[in-house]
Each structure stands twice: as structure tokens, then as C-alpha cells.
XYZ file of C-alpha atoms in Angstrom:
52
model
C 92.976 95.585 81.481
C 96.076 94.503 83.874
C 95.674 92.543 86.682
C 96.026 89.455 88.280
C 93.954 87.972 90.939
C 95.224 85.310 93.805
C 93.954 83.962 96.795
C 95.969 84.295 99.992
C 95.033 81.912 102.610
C 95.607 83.082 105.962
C 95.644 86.615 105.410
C 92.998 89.415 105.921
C 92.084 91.790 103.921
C 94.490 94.445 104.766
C 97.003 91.583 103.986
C 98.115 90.531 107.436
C 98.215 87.151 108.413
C 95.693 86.595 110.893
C 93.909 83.505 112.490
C 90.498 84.533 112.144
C 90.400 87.736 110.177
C 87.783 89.115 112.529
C 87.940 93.246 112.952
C 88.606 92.666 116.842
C 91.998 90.865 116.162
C 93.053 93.380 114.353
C 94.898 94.898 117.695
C 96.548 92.064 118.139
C 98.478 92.166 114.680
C 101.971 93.603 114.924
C 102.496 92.895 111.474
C 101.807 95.525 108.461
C 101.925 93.579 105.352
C 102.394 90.082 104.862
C 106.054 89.789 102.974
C 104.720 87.299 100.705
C 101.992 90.352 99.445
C 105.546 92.444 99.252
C 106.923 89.933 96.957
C 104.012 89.350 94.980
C 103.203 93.461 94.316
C 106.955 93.652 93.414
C 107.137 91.118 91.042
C 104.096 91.917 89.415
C 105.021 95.787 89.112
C 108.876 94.588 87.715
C 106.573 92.230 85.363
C 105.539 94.944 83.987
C 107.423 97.567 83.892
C 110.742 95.874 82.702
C 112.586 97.266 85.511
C 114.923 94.635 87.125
């Protein structure tokens, strides 16, 4: 098995970063993904994979 688990403070779990992470902000988000959850996919894939 391959995988890594951290905790994200801040962010809910579709990996926006949100005050409450209650359902009925969700409308309110503009953003898609947090860019620290880009970073940390991306390095973890390159980890990985070898690819730089």
C-alpha cells in the first residue's frame, strides 16, 4: 500500500478553505482547491513516479 495521510486545518472536505466547513457555506466558496492540496498531490505523485 501507498499513501500518505495529513491533516489540513482549515479546509473542508472537498479541500477548500472554509471557516466552518458547514454544507451551506459551500456557495460562498469561490475557491476550487486549496493550492497547498495542489502542491501536496504534486509532490506526492513526482515522489513517486520519478518524474521531475
Amino acid at each position: 500500500k501507498n499513501f500518505t495521510v495529513k491533516e489540513l486545518p482549515g479546509l473542508n472536505h472537498l479541500f477548500q478553505t472554509s471557516q466552518t466547513g458547514l454544507p451551506a457555506e459551500y456557495a460562498k466558496i469561490e475557491e476550487t482547491i486549496s493550492p497547498e492540496v495542489l502542491h501536496l498531490v504534486g509532490q506526492w505523485i513526482l515522489e513517486r513516479t520519478g518524474e521531475k
